[in-house]
Structure formats: C-alpha cells, structure tokens
Amino acid sequence: MTRLFTDQISHIPETIEEYNQKLKDKTGSGLVGLANYALGTEYGTDFFAQKKAAVIPVTVGKGVIQGFSKTVASILEFMGFEVLITNNPDIKGIKEAYQKRADILLMADDDEFIALNLENDKYVDNNWATARAYVNGLELMVGGLKDRTVVVQGLGPVGEESVRALIEKGARIKVYDIDEQKMAELTKEASVEAVKNPEQELKQDKLILEATPVENTIQEDYIDQETYISAPGVPLGVGKTAVSSVENRLIHDPLQLGVSLMAVSVL
Ligand code: 2YJ
C-alpha cells in the first residue's frame, strides 16, 4: 500500500461537495449512493447521524501524516456521521474513543487501514473497501460489467481485491503486473487472463482498473470516447496530458471512495 502524503489529501475537506457532485455526474451516485449500491444497503444521512465515528491518529512506523485524520473525519462528516478525532493517538486514543462511546473506530498505520464497529463486531479493511468502491463505480459508469472485459493493471492488495470483485460481477479480466508470479496466481481463475502490455490492450478493451502506485501507465494514444478508467492507484497512472481526454469517464481519488465504503460496510 502506498503511504499518502499531506499534499495528496489536504484539498479533500474543502472540495468534498464538488468531488461528490462530479462523482454523481459520472456514475449517477455520490459517495453514499455508491457505497449503498456496492453493499446492497439503503442507509441515509439520518441513520449516519445516530452513529459516532472516531478517527484515531496512529504514530507507529513513519508516524502521523499531517492532515490524514482530519481528512478522514471530513469524509465521514460529509456523509452525516457524528465524528471525533481523538486527542490522544494509538492505544490511548482507542481508550478515549471507547470512553467517549464511539460506535465506529477508524485508524491507519503504514500498511493497514481498518474500521471497527464496537457495537456489532464488524470489521473492514481499506483494500477490500477500496476495491469494491472502484469496481462498483466502474459498473455504474458503464451500465454493467457482466461479460465485459476489464484490464486490471497493478496487482497489489487493491488490484487483487478488484480482480475478486470483478469475478463476482461476472466480468472477464485481463491482468497485468510486473511480478509474473502475482499474475500466475490469479489466472487460476477461469475468467482471468494474463497480458504482457496492458496499454496495448486498451486499443480493443476499453475498461481499465488502474491500481498501480506509479504515474504515466496510461498515455493519451490509447484513450478514446469509449475508454472508462477506474483508478484507485495513488498517484494517478493516467498521464497528465491524457487526463483531459478521459476526465468525464475517470474516477480517481486518494481516500474518499475507500473511506465512505469502509464506513457503510461496518454498519
Ligand atoms: O494516523 C496517521 O496519521 C497515519 N498513521 C496514517 C497512515 C496512513 N496510511 C496510509 O497512507 C496507508 N499506507 C494507505 C491508506 C490507504 C488508502 N487507499
């Protein structure tokens, strides 16, 4: 998992309304709608308002990322949750959240980002949630994934979970990763095929799930009006000049979709 930087997330609290509107324009659903769609639930703001979510800063490993807790909190607040960021980090923060009767706890170190519901024992991992958010977002953008071919580029934890989510949707999947072993494991599934040059595939297969942690994996030459890109990978793999050609058919963010789906899935 890529560690986020302050500069990648600091704009989120101020731009979340605008972000949500753009997501609606592309998929027909905002953050809450998309999470409900992915999970088959029908929660709304009134229900979220009855739940207290605590974001706990975590200092282990490389430490606190300036603005990370605030950003996660802003996404939950936007959804309608009552939110607190604990004054204390780490275990003391967990104790504080418990004492303040939080229903849901969210916390991340350098490798793991989880949400726990203290009321009902539910737990979710950010990789699982992010993959479901981006696969369902792609499905909403294109109006169905059954028997469609999707190229999945990057088989880290989110890419691999995305393949699983796409299998559940009945899609045909072409996978690419620099690690051939990772591809070999997934091609044991009947609907998964390994490819050598994912960008080349885009000439014929127009749907892509971009889950690499590198820039410039997709260039303008391979993009046309039928290209749809769902891109959980940070930083965005679509080259800077290519973005304008696909902007209305591209979903990408560093945290919003993953966090909103995490919160709904532990309810
Ligand atoms: O509490 C803090 O401020 C830090 N311990 C947060 C660490 C954040 N974790 C990461 O950046 C993860 N490696 C990636 C988050 C997953 C986004 N898809």
mmCIF file of N, CA and C in Angstrom, residues 70-148:
data_model
loop_
_atom_site.group_PDB
_atom_site.id
_atom_site.type_symbol
_atom_site.label_atom_id
_atom_site.label_comp_id
_atom_site.label_asym_id
_atom_site.label_seq_id
_atom_site.Cartn_x
_atom_site.Cartn_y
_atom_site.Cartn_z
ATOM 1 N N LYS A 70 -7.841 14.431 9.917
ATOM 2 C CA LYS A 70 -8.794 15.493 9.601
ATOM 3 C C LYS A 70 -9.519 15.189 8.281
ATOM 4 N N THR A 71 -8.774 14.662 7.329
ATOM 5 C CA THR A 71 -9.364 14.352 6.026
ATOM 6 C C THR A 71 -10.353 13.196 6.131
ATOM 7 N N VAL A 72 -9.940 12.147 6.843
ATOM 8 C CA VAL A 72 -10.851 11.004 7.030
ATOM 9 C C VAL A 72 -12.113 11.506 7.746
ATOM 10 N N ALA A 73 -11.913 12.332 8.775
ATOM 11 C CA ALA A 73 -13.064 12.876 9.522
ATOM 12 C C ALA A 73 -13.968 13.694 8.609
ATOM 13 N N SER A 74 -13.388 14.460 7.711
ATOM 14 C CA SER A 74 -14.207 15.324 6.838
ATOM 15 C C SER A 74 -15.082 14.487 5.893
ATOM 16 N N ILE A 75 -14.579 13.348 5.478
ATOM 17 C CA ILE A 75 -15.365 12.469 4.586
ATOM 18 C C ILE A 75 -16.551 11.896 5.374
ATOM 19 N N LEU A 76 -16.281 11.469 6.605
ATOM 20 C CA LEU A 76 -17.351 10.895 7.439
ATOM 21 C C LEU A 76 -18.389 11.948 7.815
ATOM 22 N N GLU A 77 -17.914 13.143 8.098
ATOM 23 C CA GLU A 77 -18.833 14.249 8.428
ATOM 24 C C GLU A 77 -19.723 14.579 7.245
ATOM 25 N N PHE A 78 -19.119 14.602 6.073
ATOM 26 C CA PHE A 78 -19.875 14.891 4.855
ATOM 27 C C PHE A 78 -20.995 13.858 4.670
ATOM 28 N N MET A 79 -20.724 12.614 5.031
ATOM 29 C CA MET A 79 -21.745 11.563 4.900
ATOM 30 C C MET A 79 -22.862 11.723 5.930
ATOM 31 N N GLY A 80 -22.557 12.432 7.011
ATOM 32 C CA GLY A 80 -23.583 12.676 8.031
ATOM 33 C C GLY A 80 -23.270 12.084 9.386
ATOM 34 N N PHE A 81 -22.137 11.404 9.529
ATOM 35 C CA PHE A 81 -21.771 10.824 10.830
ATOM 36 C C PHE A 81 -21.451 11.919 11.840
ATOM 37 N N GLU A 82 -21.656 11.581 13.124
ATOM 38 C CA GLU A 82 -21.086 12.409 14.181
ATOM 39 C C GLU A 82 -19.632 11.942 14.290
ATOM 40 N N VAL A 83 -18.693 12.857 14.221
ATOM 41 C CA VAL A 83 -17.290 12.430 14.130
ATOM 42 C C VAL A 83 -16.424 13.082 15.195
ATOM 43 N N LEU A 84 -15.494 12.317 15.732
ATOM 44 C CA LEU A 84 -14.472 12.926 16.590
ATOM 45 C C LEU A 84 -13.111 12.389 16.207
ATOM 46 N N ILE A 85 -12.120 13.267 16.323
ATOM 47 C CA ILE A 85 -10.727 12.823 16.197
ATOM 48 C C ILE A 85 -10.212 12.757 17.626
ATOM 49 N N THR A 86 -9.682 11.621 18.031
ATOM 50 C CA THR A 86 -9.267 11.524 19.436
ATOM 51 C C THR A 86 -8.073 12.456 19.703
ATOM 52 N N ASN A 87 -8.047 13.000 20.915
ATOM 53 C CA ASN A 87 -6.944 13.887 21.296
ATOM 54 C C ASN A 87 -5.647 13.108 21.428
ATOM 55 N N ASN A 88 -5.780 11.853 21.833
ATOM 56 C CA ASN A 88 -4.602 11.003 22.021
ATOM 57 C C ASN A 88 -4.454 10.059 20.837
ATOM 58 N N PRO A 89 -3.211 9.731 20.480
ATOM 59 C CA PRO A 89 -3.019 8.726 19.421
ATOM 60 C C PRO A 89 -2.951 7.311 20.007
ATOM 61 N N ASP A 90 -2.892 6.338 19.108
ATOM 62 C CA ASP A 90 -2.555 4.950 19.440
ATOM 63 C C ASP A 90 -3.524 4.334 20.474
ATOM 64 N N ILE A 91 -2.970 3.525 21.383
ATOM 65 C CA ILE A 91 -3.824 2.770 22.316
ATOM 66 C C ILE A 91 -4.642 3.723 23.196
ATOM 67 N N LYS A 92 -4.004 4.820 23.606
ATOM 68 C CA LYS A 92 -4.701 5.791 24.437
ATOM 69 C C LYS A 92 -5.879 6.397 23.662
ATOM 70 N N GLY A 93 -5.669 6.546 22.380
ATOM 71 C CA GLY A 93 -6.738 7.047 21.513
ATOM 72 C C GLY A 93 -7.888 6.056 21.405
ATOM 73 N N ILE A 94 -7.549 4.779 21.347
ATOM 74 C CA ILE A 94 -8.606 3.745 21.304
ATOM 75 C C ILE A 94 -9.396 3.795 22.612
ATOM 76 N N LYS A 95 -8.654 3.930 23.719
ATOM 77 C CA LYS A 95 -9.328 4.025 25.031
ATOM 78 C C LYS A 95 -10.251 5.250 25.068
ATOM 79 N N GLU A 96 -9.726 6.365 24.581
ATOM 80 C CA GLU A 96 -10.524 7.602 24.555
ATOM 81 C C GLU A 96 -11.796 7.426 23.711
ATOM 82 N N ALA A 97 -11.646 6.819 22.544
ATOM 83 C CA ALA A 97 -12.807 6.611 21.663
ATOM 84 C C ALA A 97 -13.840 5.734 22.355
ATOM 85 N N TYR A 98 -13.359 4.703 23.023
ATOM 86 C CA TYR A 98 -14.255 3.793 23.738
ATOM 87 C C TYR A 98 -14.970 4.546 24.859
ATOM 88 N N GLN A 99 -14.199 5.332 25.632
ATOM 89 C CA GLN A 99 -14.798 6.070 26.758
ATOM 90 C C GLN A 99 -15.806 7.118 26.274
ATOM 91 N N LYS A 100 -15.550 7.664 25.084
ATOM 92 C CA LYS A 100 -16.483 8.657 24.540
ATOM 93 C C LYS A 100 -17.625 7.992 23.779
ATOM 94 N N ARG A 101 -17.715 6.701 23.883
ATOM 95 C CA ARG A 101 -18.805 5.907 23.327
ATOM 96 C C ARG A 101 -18.920 5.987 21.808
ATOM 97 N N ALA A 102 -17.771 5.962 21.170
ATOM 98 C CA ALA A 102 -17.794 5.892 19.704
ATOM 99 C C ALA A 102 -18.344 4.532 19.277
ATOM 100 N N ASP A 103 -19.114 4.524 18.208
ATOM 101 C CA ASP A 103 -19.624 3.256 17.667
ATOM 102 C C ASP A 103 -18.615 2.647 16.709
ATOM 103 N N ILE A 104 -17.963 3.537 15.938
ATOM 104 C CA ILE A 104 -17.048 3.062 14.896
ATOM 105 C C ILE A 104 -15.669 3.680 15.103
ATOM 106 N N LEU A 105 -14.628 2.880 14.960
ATOM 107 C CA LEU A 105 -13.253 3.389 15.044
ATOM 108 C C LEU A 105 -12.568 3.233 13.692
ATOM 109 N N LEU A 106 -11.866 4.281 13.274
ATOM 110 C CA LEU A 106 -11.050 4.171 12.050
ATOM 111 C C LEU A 106 -9.613 4.531 12.391
ATOM 112 N N MET A 107 -8.674 3.728 11.902
ATOM 113 C CA MET A 107 -7.258 4.001 12.196
ATOM 114 C C MET A 107 -6.356 3.354 11.159
ATOM 115 N N ALA A 108 -5.239 4.025 10.901
ATOM 116 C CA ALA A 108 -4.330 3.525 9.856
ATOM 117 C C ALA A 108 -2.882 3.650 10.304
ATOM 118 N N ASP A 109 -2.105 2.617 10.022
ATOM 119 C CA ASP A 109 -0.644 2.762 10.101
ATOM 120 C C ASP A 109 -0.107 2.758 8.672
ATOM 121 N N ASP A 110 1.164 2.400 8.477
ATOM 122 C CA ASP A 110 1.731 2.477 7.122
ATOM 123 C C ASP A 110 1.234 1.361 6.201
ATOM 124 N N ASP A 111 0.741 0.283 6.773
ATOM 125 C CA ASP A 111 0.327 -0.870 5.967
ATOM 126 C C ASP A 111 -1.157 -1.169 6.030
ATOM 127 N N GLU A 112 -1.765 -0.850 7.127
ATOM 128 C CA GLU A 112 -3.160 -1.246 7.336
ATOM 129 C C GLU A 112 -4.018 -0.031 7.627
ATOM 130 N N PHE A 113 -5.220 -0.070 7.107
ATOM 131 C CA PHE A 113 -6.202 0.981 7.399
ATOM 132 C C PHE A 113 -7.511 0.240 7.621
ATOM 133 N N ILE A 114 -7.999 0.300 8.862
ATOM 134 C CA ILE A 114 -9.181 -0.505 9.186
ATOM 135 C C ILE A 114 -10.271 0.319 9.850
ATOM 136 N N ALA A 115 -11.484 -0.200 9.785
ATOM 137 C CA ALA A 115 -12.600 0.347 10.561
ATOM 138 C C ALA A 115 -13.189 -0.795 11.372
ATOM 139 N N LEU A 116 -13.548 -0.499 12.623
ATOM 140 C CA LEU A 116 -14.158 -1.493 13.509
ATOM 141 C C LEU A 116 -15.451 -0.918 14.049
ATOM 142 N N ASN A 117 -16.466 -1.742 14.138
ATOM 143 C CA ASN A 117 -17.696 -1.298 14.782
ATOM 144 C C ASN A 117 -17.775 -1.971 16.158
ATOM 145 N N LEU A 118 -17.734 -1.166 17.213
ATOM 146 C CA LEU A 118 -17.715 -1.732 18.566
ATOM 147 C C LEU A 118 -19.068 -2.305 18.967
ATOM 148 N N GLU A 119 -20.117 -1.852 18.295
ATOM 149 C CA GLU A 119 -21.464 -2.324 18.656
ATOM 150 C C GLU A 119 -21.750 -3.729 18.136
ATOM 151 N N ASN A 120 -21.352 -3.957 16.878
ATOM 152 C CA ASN A 120 -21.794 -5.205 16.238
ATOM 153 C C ASN A 120 -20.650 -6.122 15.809
ATOM 154 N N ASP A 121 -19.404 -5.759 16.225
ATOM 155 C CA ASP A 121 -18.263 -6.630 15.921
ATOM 156 C C ASP A 121 -17.777 -6.587 14.480
ATOM 157 N N LYS A 122 -18.360 -5.733 13.624
ATOM 158 C CA LYS A 122 -17.944 -5.766 12.217
ATOM 159 C C LYS A 122 -16.586 -5.086 12.029
ATOM 160 N N TYR A 123 -15.881 -5.548 11.022
ATOM 161 C CA TYR A 123 -14.530 -5.072 10.738
ATOM 162 C C TYR A 123 -14.382 -4.951 9.230
ATOM 163 N N VAL A 124 -13.665 -3.952 8.756
ATOM 164 C CA VAL A 124 -13.379 -3.877 7.316
ATOM 165 C C VAL A 124 -11.980 -3.313 7.080
ATOM 166 N N ASP A 125 -11.395 -3.782 6.017
ATOM 167 C CA ASP A 125 -10.065 -3.378 5.616
ATOM 168 C C ASP A 125 -10.195 -2.406 4.433
ATOM 169 N N ASN A 126 -9.351 -1.395 4.404
ATOM 170 C CA ASN A 126 -9.416 -0.384 3.337
ATOM 171 C C ASN A 126 -9.200 -0.984 1.940
ATOM 172 N N ASN A 127 -8.366 -2.005 1.821
ATOM 173 C CA ASN A 127 -8.133 -2.597 0.491
ATOM 174 C C ASN A 127 -9.408 -3.224 -0.060
ATOM 175 N N TRP A 128 -10.082 -3.958 0.788
ATOM 176 C CA TRP A 128 -11.339 -4.616 0.391
ATOM 177 C C TRP A 128 -12.351 -3.542 -0.024
ATOM 178 N N ALA A 129 -12.480 -2.527 0.828
ATOM 179 C CA ALA A 129 -13.486 -1.482 0.583
ATOM 180 C C ALA A 129 -13.149 -0.675 -0.668
ATOM 181 N N THR A 130 -11.877 -0.320 -0.831
ATOM 182 C CA THR A 130 -11.479 0.490 -1.983
ATOM 183 C C THR A 130 -11.739 -0.273 -3.282
ATOM 184 N N ALA A 131 -11.380 -1.547 -3.291
ATOM 185 C CA ALA A 131 -11.610 -2.361 -4.499
ATOM 186 C C ALA A 131 -13.100 -2.397 -4.840
ATOM 187 N N ARG A 132 -13.940 -2.643 -3.825
ATOM 188 C CA ARG A 132 -15.400 -2.696 -4.088
ATOM 189 C C ARG A 132 -15.917 -1.347 -4.577
ATOM 190 N N ALA A 133 -15.406 -0.273 -4.022
ATOM 191 C CA ALA A 133 -15.865 1.059 -4.439
ATOM 192 C C ALA A 133 -15.533 1.309 -5.910
ATOM 193 N N TYR A 134 -14.315 0.980 -6.309
ATOM 194 C CA TYR A 134 -13.894 1.292 -7.692
ATOM 195 C C TYR A 134 -14.494 0.339 -8.715
ATOM 196 N N VAL A 135 -14.702 -0.904 -8.332
ATOM 197 C CA VAL A 135 -15.353 -1.835 -9.269
ATOM 198 C C VAL A 135 -16.818 -1.441 -9.444
ATOM 199 N N ASN A 136 -17.481 -1.112 -8.350
ATOM 200 C CA ASN A 136 -18.886 -0.700 -8.466
ATOM 201 C C ASN A 136 -19.017 0.658 -9.146
ATOM 202 N N GLY A 137 -18.050 1.529 -8.934
ATOM 203 C CA GLY A 137 -18.053 2.821 -9.628
ATOM 204 C C GLY A 137 -17.924 2.623 -11.126
ATOM 205 N N LEU A 138 -17.040 1.707 -11.518
ATOM 206 C CA LEU A 138 -16.871 1.397 -12.945
ATOM 207 C C LEU A 138 -18.169 0.806 -13.505
ATOM 208 N N GLU A 139 -18.760 -0.086 -12.733
ATOM 209 C CA GLU A 139 -20.014 -0.703 -13.185
ATOM 210 C C GLU A 139 -21.100 0.358 -13.410
ATOM 211 N N LEU A 140 -21.193 1.290 -12.482
ATOM 212 C CA LEU A 140 -22.204 2.353 -12.637
ATOM 213 C C LEU A 140 -21.894 3.238 -13.840
ATOM 214 N N MET A 141 -20.606 3.528 -14.069
ATOM 215 C CA MET A 141 -20.252 4.380 -15.217
ATOM 216 C C MET A 141 -20.629 3.726 -16.533
ATOM 217 N N VAL A 142 -20.431 2.401 -16.642
ATOM 218 C CA VAL A 142 -20.615 1.746 -17.944
ATOM 219 C C VAL A 142 -21.938 0.995 -18.059
ATOM 220 N N GLY A 143 -22.703 0.945 -16.947
ATOM 221 C CA GLY A 143 -24.015 0.310 -17.001
ATOM 222 C C GLY A 143 -23.970 -1.205 -17.034
ATOM 223 N N GLY A 144 -23.021 -1.815 -16.328
ATOM 224 C CA GLY A 144 -22.988 -3.282 -16.201
ATOM 225 C C GLY A 144 -21.635 -3.849 -16.592
ATOM 226 N N LEU A 145 -21.194 -4.861 -15.850
ATOM 227 C CA LEU A 145 -19.870 -5.447 -16.125
ATOM 228 C C LEU A 145 -19.946 -6.911 -16.551
ATOM 229 N N LYS A 146 -21.139 -7.486 -16.506
ATOM 230 C CA LYS A 146 -21.253 -8.909 -16.861
ATOM 231 C C LYS A 146 -20.782 -9.121 -18.294
ATOM 232 N N ASP A 147 -19.865 -10.062 -18.460
ATOM 233 C CA ASP A 147 -19.290 -10.419 -19.765
ATOM 234 C C ASP A 147 -18.499 -9.295 -20.431
ATOM 235 N N ARG A 148 -18.274 -8.206 -19.711
ATOM 236 C CA ARG A 148 -17.395 -7.154 -20.267
ATOM 237 C C ARG A 148 -15.949 -7.495 -19.899
#
